[in-house]
Coordinates of C-alpha atoms and ligand atoms in Angstrom, one line a residue:
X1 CA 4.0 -17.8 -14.5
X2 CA 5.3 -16.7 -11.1
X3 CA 5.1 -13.0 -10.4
X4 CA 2.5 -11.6 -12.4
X5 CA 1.5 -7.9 -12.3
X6 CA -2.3 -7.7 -11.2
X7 CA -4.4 -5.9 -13.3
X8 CA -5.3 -2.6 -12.4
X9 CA -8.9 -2.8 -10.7
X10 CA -10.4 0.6 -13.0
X11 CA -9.8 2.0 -16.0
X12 CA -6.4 4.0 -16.2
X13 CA -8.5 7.5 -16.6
X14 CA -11.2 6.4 -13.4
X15 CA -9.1 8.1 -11.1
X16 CA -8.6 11.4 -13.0
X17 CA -7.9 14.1 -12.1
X18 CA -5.7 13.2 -8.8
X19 CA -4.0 11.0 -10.7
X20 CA -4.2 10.8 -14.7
X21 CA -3.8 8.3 -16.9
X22 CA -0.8 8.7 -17.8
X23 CA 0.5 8.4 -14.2
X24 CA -0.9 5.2 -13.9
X25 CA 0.3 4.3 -17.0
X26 CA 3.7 4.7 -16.0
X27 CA 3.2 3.6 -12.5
X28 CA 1.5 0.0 -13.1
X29 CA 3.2 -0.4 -16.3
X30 CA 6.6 0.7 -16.1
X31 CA 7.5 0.8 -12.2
X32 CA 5.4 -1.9 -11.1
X33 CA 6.1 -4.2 -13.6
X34 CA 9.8 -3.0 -13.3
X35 CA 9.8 -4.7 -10.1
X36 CA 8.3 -8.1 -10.7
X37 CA 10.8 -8.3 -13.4
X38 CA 13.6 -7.7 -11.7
X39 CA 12.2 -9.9 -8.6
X40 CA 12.0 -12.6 -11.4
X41 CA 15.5 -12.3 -12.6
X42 CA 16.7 -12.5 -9.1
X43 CA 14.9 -15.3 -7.9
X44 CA 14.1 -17.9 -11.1
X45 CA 16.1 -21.1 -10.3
X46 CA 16.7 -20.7 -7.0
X47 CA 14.7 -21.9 -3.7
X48 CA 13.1 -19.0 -3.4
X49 CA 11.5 -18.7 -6.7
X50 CA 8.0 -20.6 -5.6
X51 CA 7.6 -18.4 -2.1
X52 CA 5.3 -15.9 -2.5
X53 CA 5.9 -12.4 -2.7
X54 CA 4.9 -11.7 1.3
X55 CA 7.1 -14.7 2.6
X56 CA 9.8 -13.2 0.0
X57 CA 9.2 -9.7 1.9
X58 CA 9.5 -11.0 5.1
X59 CA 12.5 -13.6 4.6
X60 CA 14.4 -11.4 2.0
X61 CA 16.8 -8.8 2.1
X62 CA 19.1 -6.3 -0.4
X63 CA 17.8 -6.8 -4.0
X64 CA 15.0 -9.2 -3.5
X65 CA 13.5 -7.7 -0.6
X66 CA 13.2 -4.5 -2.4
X67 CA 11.8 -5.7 -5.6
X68 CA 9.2 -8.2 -3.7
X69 CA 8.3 -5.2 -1.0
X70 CA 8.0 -3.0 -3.6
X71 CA 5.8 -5.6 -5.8
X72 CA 3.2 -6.1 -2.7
X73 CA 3.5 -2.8 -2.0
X74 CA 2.1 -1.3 -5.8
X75 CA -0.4 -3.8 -5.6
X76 CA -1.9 -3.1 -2.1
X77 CA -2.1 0.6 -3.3
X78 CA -3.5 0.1 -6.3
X79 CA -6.6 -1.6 -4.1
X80 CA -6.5 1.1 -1.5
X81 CA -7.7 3.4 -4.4
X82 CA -11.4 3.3 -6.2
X83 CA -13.2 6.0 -8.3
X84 CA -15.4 8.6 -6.8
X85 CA -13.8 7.0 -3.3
X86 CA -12.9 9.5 -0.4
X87 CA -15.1 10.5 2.6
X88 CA -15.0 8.5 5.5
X89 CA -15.3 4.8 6.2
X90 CA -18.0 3.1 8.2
X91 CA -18.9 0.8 10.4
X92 CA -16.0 -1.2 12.8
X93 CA -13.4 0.6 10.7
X94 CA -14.8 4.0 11.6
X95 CA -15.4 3.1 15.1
X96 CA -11.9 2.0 15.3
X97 CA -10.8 5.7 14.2
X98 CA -13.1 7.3 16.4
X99 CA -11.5 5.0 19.3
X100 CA -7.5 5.4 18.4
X101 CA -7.6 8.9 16.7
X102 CA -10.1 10.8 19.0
X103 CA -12.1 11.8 15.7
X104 CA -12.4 10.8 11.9
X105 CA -11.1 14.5 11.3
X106 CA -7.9 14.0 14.0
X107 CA -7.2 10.8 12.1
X108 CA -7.3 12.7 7.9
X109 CA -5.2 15.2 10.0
X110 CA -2.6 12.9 11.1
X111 CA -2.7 10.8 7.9
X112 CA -2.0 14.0 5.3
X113 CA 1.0 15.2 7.6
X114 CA 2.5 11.7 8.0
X115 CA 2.3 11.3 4.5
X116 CA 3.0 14.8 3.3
X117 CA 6.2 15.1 5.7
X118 CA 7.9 11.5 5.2
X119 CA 11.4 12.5 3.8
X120 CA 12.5 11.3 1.0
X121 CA 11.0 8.2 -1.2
X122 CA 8.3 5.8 0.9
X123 CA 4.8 4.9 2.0
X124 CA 2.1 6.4 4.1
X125 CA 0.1 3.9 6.1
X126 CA -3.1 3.2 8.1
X127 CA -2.2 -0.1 10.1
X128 CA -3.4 -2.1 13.1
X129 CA -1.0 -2.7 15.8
X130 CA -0.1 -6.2 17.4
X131 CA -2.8 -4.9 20.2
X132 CA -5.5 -4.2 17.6
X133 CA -5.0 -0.4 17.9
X134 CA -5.1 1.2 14.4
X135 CA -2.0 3.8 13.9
X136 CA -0.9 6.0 11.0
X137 CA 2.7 5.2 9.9
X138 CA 5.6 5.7 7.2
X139 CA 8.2 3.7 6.3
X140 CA 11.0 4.3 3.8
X141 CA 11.9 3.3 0.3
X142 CA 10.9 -0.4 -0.1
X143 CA 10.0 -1.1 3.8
X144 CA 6.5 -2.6 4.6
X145 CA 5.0 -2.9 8.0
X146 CA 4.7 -6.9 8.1
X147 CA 7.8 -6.5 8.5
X148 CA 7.3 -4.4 11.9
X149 CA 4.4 -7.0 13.2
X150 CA 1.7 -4.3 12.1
X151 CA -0.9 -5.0 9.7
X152 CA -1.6 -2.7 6.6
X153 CA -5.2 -1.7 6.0
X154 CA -4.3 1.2 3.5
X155 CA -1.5 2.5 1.7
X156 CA -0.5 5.8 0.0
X157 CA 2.8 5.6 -2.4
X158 CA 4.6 9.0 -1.6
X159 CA 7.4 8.3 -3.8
X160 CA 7.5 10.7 -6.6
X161 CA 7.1 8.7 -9.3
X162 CA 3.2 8.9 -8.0
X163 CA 3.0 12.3 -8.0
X164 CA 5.1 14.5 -9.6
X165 CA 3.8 14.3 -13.7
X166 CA -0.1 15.5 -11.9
X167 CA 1.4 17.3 -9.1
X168 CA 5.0 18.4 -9.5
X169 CA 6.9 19.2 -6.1
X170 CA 3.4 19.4 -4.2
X171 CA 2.9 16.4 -2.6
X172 CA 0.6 17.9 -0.2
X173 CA -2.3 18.1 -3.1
X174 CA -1.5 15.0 -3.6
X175 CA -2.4 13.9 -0.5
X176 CA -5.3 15.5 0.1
X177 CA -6.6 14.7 -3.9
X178 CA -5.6 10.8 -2.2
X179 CA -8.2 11.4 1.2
X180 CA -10.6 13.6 -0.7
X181 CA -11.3 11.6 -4.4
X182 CA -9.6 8.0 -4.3
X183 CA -9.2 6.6 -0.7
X184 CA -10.9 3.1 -1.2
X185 CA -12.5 2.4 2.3
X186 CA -14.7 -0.8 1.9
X187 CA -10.9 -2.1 1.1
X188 CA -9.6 -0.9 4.6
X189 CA -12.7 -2.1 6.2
X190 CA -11.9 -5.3 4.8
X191 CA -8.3 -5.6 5.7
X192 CA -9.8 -4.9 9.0
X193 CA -12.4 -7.3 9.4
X194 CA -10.4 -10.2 8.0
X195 CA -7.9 -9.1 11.0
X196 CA -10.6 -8.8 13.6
X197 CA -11.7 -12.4 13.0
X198 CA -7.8 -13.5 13.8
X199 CA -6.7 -13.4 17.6
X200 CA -4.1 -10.7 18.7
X201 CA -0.5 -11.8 17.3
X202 CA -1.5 -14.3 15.2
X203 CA 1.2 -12.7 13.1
X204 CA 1.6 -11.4 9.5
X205 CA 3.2 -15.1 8.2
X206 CA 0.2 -17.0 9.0
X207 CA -1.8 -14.7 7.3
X208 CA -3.5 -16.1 4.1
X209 CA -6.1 -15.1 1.6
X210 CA -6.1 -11.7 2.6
X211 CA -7.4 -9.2 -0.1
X212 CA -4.1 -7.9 0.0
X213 CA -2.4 -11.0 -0.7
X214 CA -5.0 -12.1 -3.9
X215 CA -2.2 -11.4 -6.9
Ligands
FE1 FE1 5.3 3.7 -6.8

């Protein structure tokens, strides 16, 4: 069947205690799969029910570019987390920090207060630029940065359905639990390299078999 949840990759307790089980439960179970559902209502029977969910977020607006953005979205987070992650990346990936961010230190820096000050309901986001630079970003609600021509290597979900059952109203702690415990790096670096084999502007449509797009 079209528009099945992906499983989460851990247990629902591995990434305890930045975020408990029971978040996740909630999350991936009842927001997540809230999503697909309603994605699956809107599109079954029409043309658009065999596109994928990227074309969807790219070709889609109103209800089915919400529920198809924020589909992608849940399941790109989901893999930009991993138990005992954190630290810093290596390799290319850390290189590429060093280069664009001055420092792996300037870049945590600029992450945590992008993420920690995006009003409102969105997405905190490491991406790579149509000129291969690597940025920090946030985009509201649904949005996702295919949509802007820039390539998502890692996401953080700052809506406060992520947060607020572990955290309350402290998103910050949040944020830095995120950097310090769960950041998944070897799936950045991977984004990354897959991107680095591609010339400049080949653009997000003709991207395929991506880790991010596996579903
Ligand atoms: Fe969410």
């Amino acid at each position: 069947m079209k528009f099945e949840i992906p499983p989460l990759p851990y247990a629902k307790d591995a990434l305890e205690p930045t975020m408990s089980a029971l978040t996740l439960e909630i999350h991936h179970g009842k927001h997540h799969q809230g999503y697909l559902d309603k994605l699956r209502e809107l599109v079954e029977g029409t043309r658009r029910e065999d596109f994928s969910l990227e074309e969807l977020l790219l070709t889609s607006d109103g209800e089915v570019f919400n529920n198809a953005s924020q589909a992608w979205n849940h399941a790109f987070f989901w893999q930009s987390m991993r138990p005992q992650g954190g630290g810093r990346p290596a390799g290319r990936l850390l290189e590429a920090l060093e280069r664009d961010f001055g420092s792996f230190a300037r870049f945590r820096t600029e992450f945590a207060e992008v993420a920690t000050a995006h009003f409102g309901s969105g997405w905190a986001w490491l991406v790579r630029g149509s000129a291969g630079q690597l940025r920090v970003s946030s985009t509201s609600n649904a949005d996702n940065p295919l949509r802007h021509r820039t390539v998502p290597l890692l996401t953080l979900d700052v809506w406060e359905h992520a947060y607020y059952l572990d955290h309350r109203n402290e998103r910050a702690r949040y944020v830095d639990g995120f950097l310090d415990q769960l950041v998944n790096w070897e799936f950045a670096s991977a984004n990354l390299e897959f991107m680095a084999a591609r010339p400049p502007r080949s653009g997000a449509r003709g991207r395929r078999g991506s880790t991010a797009r596996r579903r």
